[in-house]
Short mmCIF file of C-alpha atoms and ligand atoms in Angstrom, two decimals:
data_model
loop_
_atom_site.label_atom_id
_atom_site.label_comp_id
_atom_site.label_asym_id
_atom_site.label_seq_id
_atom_site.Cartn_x
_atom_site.Cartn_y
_atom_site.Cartn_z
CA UNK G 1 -1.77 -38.45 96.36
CA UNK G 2 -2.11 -38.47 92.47
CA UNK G 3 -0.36 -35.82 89.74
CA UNK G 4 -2.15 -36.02 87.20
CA UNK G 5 0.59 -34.62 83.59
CA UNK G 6 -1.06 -33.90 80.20
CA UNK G 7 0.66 -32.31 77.52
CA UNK G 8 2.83 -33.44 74.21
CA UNK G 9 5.12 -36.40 74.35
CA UNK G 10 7.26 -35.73 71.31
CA UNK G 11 10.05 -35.60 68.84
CA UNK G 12 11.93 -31.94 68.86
CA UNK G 13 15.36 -31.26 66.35
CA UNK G 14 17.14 -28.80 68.29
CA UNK G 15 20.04 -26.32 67.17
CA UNK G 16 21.47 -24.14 69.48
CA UNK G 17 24.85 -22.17 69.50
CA UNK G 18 26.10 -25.09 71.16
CA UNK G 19 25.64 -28.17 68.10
CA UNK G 20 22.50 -30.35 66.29
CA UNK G 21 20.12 -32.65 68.14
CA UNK G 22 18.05 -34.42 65.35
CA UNK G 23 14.31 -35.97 66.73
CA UNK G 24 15.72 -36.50 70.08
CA UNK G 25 12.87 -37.10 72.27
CA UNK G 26 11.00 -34.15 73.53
CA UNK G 27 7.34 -32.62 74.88
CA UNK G 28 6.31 -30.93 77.72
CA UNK G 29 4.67 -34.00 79.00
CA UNK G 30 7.71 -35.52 79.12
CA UNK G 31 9.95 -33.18 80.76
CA UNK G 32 6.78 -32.73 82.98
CA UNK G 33 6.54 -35.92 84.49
CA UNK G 34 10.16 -36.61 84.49
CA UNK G 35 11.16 -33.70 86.42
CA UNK G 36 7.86 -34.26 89.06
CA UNK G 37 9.05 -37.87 89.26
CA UNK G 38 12.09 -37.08 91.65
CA UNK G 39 9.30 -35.67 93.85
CA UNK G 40 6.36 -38.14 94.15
CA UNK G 41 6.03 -41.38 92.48
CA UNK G 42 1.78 -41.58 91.73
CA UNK G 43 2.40 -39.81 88.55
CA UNK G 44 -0.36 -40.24 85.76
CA UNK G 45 0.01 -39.15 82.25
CA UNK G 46 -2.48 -38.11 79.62
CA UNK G 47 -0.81 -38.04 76.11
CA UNK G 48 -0.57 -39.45 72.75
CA UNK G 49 1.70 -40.57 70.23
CA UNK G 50 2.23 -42.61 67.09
CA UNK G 51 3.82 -46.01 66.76
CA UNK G 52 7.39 -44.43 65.75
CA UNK G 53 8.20 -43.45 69.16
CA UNK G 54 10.50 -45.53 71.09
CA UNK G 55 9.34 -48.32 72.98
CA UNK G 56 12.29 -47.88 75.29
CA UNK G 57 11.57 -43.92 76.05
CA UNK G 58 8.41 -45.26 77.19
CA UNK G 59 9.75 -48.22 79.42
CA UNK G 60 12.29 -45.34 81.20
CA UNK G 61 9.19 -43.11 81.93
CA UNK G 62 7.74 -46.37 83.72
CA UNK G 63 10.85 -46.83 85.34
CA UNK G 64 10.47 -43.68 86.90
CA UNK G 65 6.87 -44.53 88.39
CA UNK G 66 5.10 -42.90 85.49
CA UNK G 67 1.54 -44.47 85.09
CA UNK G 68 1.01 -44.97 81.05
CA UNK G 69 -2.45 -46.05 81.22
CA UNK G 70 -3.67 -42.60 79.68
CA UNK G 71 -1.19 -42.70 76.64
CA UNK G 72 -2.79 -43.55 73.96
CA UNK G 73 -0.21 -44.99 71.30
CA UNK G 74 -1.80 -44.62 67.42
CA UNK G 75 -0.87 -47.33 64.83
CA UNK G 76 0.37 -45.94 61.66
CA UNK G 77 0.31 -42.06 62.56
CA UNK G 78 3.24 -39.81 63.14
CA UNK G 79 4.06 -38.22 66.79
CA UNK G 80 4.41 -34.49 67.30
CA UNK G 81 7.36 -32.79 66.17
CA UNK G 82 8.94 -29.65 66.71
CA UNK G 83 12.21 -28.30 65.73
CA UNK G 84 13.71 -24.80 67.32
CA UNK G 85 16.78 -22.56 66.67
CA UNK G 86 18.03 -20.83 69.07
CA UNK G 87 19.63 -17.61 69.07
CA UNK G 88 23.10 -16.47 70.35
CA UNK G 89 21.30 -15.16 73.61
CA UNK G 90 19.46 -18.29 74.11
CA UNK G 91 16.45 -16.69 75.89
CA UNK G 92 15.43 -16.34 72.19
CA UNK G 93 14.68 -19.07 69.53
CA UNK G 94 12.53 -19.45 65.88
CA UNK G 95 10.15 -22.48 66.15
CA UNK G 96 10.95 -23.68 62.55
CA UNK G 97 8.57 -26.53 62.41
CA UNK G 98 5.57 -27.38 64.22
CA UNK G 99 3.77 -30.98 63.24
CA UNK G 100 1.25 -31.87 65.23
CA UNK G 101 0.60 -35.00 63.51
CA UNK G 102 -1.31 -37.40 65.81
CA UNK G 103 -2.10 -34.43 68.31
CA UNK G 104 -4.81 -33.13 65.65
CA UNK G 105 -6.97 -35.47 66.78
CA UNK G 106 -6.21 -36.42 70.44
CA UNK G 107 -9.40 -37.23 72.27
CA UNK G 108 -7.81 -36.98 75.95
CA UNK G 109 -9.91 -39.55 77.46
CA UNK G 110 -8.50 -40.25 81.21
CA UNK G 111 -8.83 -43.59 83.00
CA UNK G 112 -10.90 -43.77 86.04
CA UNK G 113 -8.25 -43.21 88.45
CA UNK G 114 -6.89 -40.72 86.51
CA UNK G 115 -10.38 -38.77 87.16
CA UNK G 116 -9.93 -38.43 90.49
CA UNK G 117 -6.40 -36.35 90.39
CA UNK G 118 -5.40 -34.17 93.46
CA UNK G 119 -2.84 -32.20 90.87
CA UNK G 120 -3.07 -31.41 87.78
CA UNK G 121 -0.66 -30.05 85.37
CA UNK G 122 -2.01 -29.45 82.28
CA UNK G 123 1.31 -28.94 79.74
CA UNK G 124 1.68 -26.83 76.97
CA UNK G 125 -0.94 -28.69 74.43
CA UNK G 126 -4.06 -27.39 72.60
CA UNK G 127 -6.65 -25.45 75.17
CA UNK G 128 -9.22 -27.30 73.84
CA UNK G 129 -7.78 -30.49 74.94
CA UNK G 130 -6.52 -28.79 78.09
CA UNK G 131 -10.44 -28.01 79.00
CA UNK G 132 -11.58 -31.43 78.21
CA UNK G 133 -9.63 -32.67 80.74
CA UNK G 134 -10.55 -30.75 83.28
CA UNK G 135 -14.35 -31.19 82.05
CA UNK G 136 -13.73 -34.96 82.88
CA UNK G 137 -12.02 -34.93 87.05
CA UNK G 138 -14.56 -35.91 89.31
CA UNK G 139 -13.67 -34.37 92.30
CA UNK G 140 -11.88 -31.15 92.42
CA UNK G 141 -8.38 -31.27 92.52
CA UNK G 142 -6.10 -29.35 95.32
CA UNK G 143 -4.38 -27.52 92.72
CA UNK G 144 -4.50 -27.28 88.78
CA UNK G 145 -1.66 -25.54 87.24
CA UNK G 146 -1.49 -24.96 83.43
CA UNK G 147 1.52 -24.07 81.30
CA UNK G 148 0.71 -22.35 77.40
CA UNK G 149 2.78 -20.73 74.78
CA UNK G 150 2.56 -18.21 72.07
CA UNK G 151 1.70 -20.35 69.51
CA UNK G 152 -1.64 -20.97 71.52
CA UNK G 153 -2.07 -17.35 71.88
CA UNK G 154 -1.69 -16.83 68.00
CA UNK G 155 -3.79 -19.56 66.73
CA UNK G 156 -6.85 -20.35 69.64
CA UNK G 157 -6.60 -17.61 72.26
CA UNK G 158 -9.84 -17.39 72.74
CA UNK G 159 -10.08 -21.35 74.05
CA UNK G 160 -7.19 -20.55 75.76
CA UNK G 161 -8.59 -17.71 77.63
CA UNK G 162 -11.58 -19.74 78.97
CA UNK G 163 -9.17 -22.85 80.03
CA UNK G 164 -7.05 -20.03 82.24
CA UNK G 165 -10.12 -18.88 84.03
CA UNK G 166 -10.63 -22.60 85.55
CA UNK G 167 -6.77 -22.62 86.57
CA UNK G 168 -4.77 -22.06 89.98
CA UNK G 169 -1.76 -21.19 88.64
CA UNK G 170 -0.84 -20.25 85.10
CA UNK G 171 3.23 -20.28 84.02
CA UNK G 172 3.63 -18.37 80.79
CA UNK G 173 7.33 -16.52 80.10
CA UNK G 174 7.83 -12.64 79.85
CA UNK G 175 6.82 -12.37 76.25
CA UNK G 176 3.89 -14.34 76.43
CA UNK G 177 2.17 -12.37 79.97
CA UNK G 178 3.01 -9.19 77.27
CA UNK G 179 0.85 -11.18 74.68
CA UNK G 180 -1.71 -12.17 76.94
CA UNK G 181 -1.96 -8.73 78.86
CA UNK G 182 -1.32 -6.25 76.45
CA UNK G 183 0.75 -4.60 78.70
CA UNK G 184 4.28 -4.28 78.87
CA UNK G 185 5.51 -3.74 82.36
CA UNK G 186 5.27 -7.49 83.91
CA UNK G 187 3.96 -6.13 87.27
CA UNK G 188 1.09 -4.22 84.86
CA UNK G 189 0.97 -7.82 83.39
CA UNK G 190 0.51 -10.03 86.21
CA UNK G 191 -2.27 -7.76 87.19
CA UNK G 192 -4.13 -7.91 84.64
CA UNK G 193 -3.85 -11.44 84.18
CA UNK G 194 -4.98 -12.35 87.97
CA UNK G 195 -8.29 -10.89 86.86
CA UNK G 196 -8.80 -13.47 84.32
CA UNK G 197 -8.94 -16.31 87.13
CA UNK G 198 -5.82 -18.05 88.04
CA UNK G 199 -4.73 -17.06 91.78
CA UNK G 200 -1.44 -17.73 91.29
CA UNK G 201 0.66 -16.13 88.13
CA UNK G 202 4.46 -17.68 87.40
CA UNK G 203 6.29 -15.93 85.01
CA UNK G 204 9.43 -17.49 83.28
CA UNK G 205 12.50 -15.44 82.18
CA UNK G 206 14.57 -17.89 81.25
CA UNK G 207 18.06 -17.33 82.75
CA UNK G 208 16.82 -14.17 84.74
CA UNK G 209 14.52 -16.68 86.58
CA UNK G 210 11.04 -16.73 87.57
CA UNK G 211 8.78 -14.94 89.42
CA UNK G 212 5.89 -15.76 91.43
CA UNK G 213 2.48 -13.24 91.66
CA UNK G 214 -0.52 -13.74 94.12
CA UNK G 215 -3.03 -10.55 95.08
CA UNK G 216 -0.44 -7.93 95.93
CA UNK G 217 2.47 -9.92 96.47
CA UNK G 218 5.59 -10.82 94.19
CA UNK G 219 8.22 -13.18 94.86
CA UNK G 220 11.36 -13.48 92.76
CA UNK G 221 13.35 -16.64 92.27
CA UNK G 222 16.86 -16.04 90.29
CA UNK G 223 17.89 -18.75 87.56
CA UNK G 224 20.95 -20.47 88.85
CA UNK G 225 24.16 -18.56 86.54
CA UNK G 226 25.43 -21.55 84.40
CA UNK G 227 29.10 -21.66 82.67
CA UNK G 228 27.23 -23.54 79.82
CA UNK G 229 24.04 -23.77 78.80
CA UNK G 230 23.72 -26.49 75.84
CA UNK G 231 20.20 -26.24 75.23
CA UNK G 232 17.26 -25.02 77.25
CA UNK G 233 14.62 -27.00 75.29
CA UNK G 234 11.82 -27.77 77.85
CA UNK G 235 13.13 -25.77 80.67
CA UNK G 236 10.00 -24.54 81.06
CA UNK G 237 8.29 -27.58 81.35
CA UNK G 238 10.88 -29.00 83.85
CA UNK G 239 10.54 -26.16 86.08
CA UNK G 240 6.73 -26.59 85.76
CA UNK G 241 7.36 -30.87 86.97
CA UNK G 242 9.53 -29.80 89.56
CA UNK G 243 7.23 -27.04 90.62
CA UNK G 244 3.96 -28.74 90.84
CA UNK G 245 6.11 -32.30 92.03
CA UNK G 246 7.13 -30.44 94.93
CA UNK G 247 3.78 -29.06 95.84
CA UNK G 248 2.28 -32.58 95.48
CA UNK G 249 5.04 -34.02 97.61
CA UNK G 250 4.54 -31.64 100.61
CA UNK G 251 0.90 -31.24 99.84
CA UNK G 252 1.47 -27.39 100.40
CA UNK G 253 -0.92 -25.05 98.47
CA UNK G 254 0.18 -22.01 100.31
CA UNK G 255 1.96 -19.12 98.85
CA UNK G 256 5.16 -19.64 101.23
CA UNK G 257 4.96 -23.31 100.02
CA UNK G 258 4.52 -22.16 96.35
CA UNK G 259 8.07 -19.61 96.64
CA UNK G 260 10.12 -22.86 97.60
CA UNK G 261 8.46 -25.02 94.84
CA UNK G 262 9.82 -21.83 92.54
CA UNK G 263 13.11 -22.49 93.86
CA UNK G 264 13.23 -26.46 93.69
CA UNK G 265 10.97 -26.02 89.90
CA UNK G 266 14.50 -23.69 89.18
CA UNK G 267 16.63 -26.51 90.46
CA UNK G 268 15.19 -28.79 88.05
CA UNK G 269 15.36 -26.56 84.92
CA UNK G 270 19.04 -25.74 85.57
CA UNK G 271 19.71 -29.65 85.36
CA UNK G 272 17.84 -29.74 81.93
CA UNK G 273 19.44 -26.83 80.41
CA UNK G 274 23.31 -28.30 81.07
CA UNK G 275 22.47 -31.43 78.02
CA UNK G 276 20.37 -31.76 75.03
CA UNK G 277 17.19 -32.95 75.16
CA UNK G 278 15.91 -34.66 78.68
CA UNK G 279 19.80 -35.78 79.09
CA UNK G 280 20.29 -33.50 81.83
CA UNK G 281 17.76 -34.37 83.75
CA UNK G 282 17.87 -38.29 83.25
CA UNK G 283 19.73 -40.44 86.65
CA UNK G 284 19.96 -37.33 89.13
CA UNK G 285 19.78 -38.27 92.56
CA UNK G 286 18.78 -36.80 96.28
CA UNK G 287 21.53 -35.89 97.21
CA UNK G 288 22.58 -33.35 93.56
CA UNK G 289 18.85 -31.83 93.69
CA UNK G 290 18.92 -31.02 97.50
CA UNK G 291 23.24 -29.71 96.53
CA UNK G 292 21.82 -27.61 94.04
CA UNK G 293 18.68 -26.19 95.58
CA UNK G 294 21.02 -25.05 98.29
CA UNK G 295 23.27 -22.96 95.77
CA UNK G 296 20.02 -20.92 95.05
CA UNK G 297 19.89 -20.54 99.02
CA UNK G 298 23.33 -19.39 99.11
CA UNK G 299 22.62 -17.09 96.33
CA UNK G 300 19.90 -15.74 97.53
CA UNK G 301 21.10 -15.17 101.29
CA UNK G 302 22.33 -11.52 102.04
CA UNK G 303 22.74 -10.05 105.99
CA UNK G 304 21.66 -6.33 105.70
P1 AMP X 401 9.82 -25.37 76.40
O1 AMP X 401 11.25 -25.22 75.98
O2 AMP X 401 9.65 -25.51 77.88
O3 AMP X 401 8.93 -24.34 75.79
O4 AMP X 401 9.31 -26.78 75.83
C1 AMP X 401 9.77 -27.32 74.64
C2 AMP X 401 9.01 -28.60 74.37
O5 AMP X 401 7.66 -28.30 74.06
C3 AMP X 401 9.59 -29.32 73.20
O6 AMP X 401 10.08 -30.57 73.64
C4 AMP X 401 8.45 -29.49 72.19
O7 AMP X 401 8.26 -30.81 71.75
C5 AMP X 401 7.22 -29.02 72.94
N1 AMP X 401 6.43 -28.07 72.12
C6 AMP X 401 6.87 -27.17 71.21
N2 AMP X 401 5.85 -26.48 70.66
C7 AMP X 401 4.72 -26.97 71.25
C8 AMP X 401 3.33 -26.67 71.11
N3 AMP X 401 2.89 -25.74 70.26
N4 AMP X 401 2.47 -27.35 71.89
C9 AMP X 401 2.88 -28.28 72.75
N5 AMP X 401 4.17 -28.63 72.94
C10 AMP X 401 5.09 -27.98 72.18
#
């Protein structure tokens, strides 16, 4: 079994109600493949970055099993940055800067294992890039999920329209399935978008949770209700690792299977919420993951 994580591996600055974080490491590849590593260990990852990033941030990633083969590392060039504010109700934040620096002109070319991937998640990142990765797997992988933003949808959605109709399972948030859609309602949404060729539809509402659309059926997975949340930078993309890690590790396509990897993909983003940057979800264990994925059962348990 092989996961197969592409997306940015980056620098954010981060204010939130809660204090500064200043080029703290960030990128949804990174949260990706760090939340998917507490689930299965054959974790490849497709990224670039310039020579300023941390040698060290790269060596934990290893530590965690993640194969670096496909990062490409580019002497003299800048990585991405980003730097957010967040609002008082955190669900909303400005994107102040966006550099993309030595993402410009990322040629994602995989290794040869990498081309034969049973999972794919294909972070946030440029749809073009997205699509030339999947133009390069060999063999068709058991699932390919593939998380986007708004800032795709403003500056390429045409690309990105063409790289969701060779998807499984697309993760967008509330605003951005209103983007994509053009409609308002998120049921309305999610229909609509299931006829532009994923199967499966996740939407992401931040602390209201998640929920999961297939054909006529909706599932809804609550966000677990935090006394603090310091910053919920790449919660998205940690829900996405944990979601597609547990998949991977139970090598469960199904729909049933897909409703617990919403809950355990949950679990995960609550960790990376409680700390700044990938703090929070840096040394868990077992035993906390499995504690906290059985709050959400708890939660979610009523006798009627
Ligand atoms: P999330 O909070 O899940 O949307 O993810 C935030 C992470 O995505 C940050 O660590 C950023 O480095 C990264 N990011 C921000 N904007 C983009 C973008 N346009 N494309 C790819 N990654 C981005």
């Amino acid at each position: 079994m092989s996961l197969l994580t592409v997306g940015t591996v980056a620098f954010d600055t981060i204010e939130t109600p809660h204090g500064k974080a200043e080029m703290v490491i960030g990128g949804a590849c990174t949260y990706i493949s760090i939340a998917a590593s507490y689930f299965t260990k054959n974790i490849q990852l497709s990224a670039v970055v310039g020579d300023d990033f941390p040698a060290k941030e790269l060596d934990y990633l290893k530590s965690r099993g993640v194969d670096l083969e496909g990062l490409q590392i580019k002497k003299g060039e800048k990585s991405f940055f980003w730097a957010g504010r967040y609002h008082t109700n955190m669900n909303h934040r400005d994107t102040l800067v966006t550099d993309l620096n030595v993402l410009a002109n990322f040629d994602p070319i995989l290794p040869a294992p990498y081309c034969n991937a049973e999972y794919v998640m294909l972070g946030n990142l440029t749809p073009d890039i997205q699509m030339q990765v999947l133009d390069q797997l060999k063999a068709k992988p058991k699932l390919v999920v593939l998380d986007t933003m708004n800032f795709w949808m403003n500056v390429a959605m045409d690309s990105l329209k063409k790289v969701i109709a060779k998807v499984d399972v697309l993760t967008i948030n509330d605003e951005e399935a209103r983007q994509l859609s053009g409609e308002y309602a998120l049921v309305k949404a999610a229909k609509v978008i299931l006829t532009m060729g994923p199967k499966y539809l996740v939407i992401k509402k931040g602390e209201h949770g998640a929920m999961l659309f297939h054909q006529n059926k909706m599932f809804y997975a609550p966000a677990l209700p935090l006394e603090l949340v310091t910053d919920p930078t790449g919660a998205g993309d940690t829900f996405a690792g944990g979601f597609i890690g547990y998949i991977a590790k139970t090598g469960d396509t199904s729909y049933e299977n897909m409703k617990r990897a919403l809950i355990y993909g949950s679990a995960m983003a609550s960790f990376c919420v409680e700390k700044f940057s990938i703090d929070g979800i840096k040394g868990l264990t077992q035993e906390r993951i499995e504690r906290r994925v059985q709050r959400f059962k708890e939660m979610m348990q009523v006798s009627l």
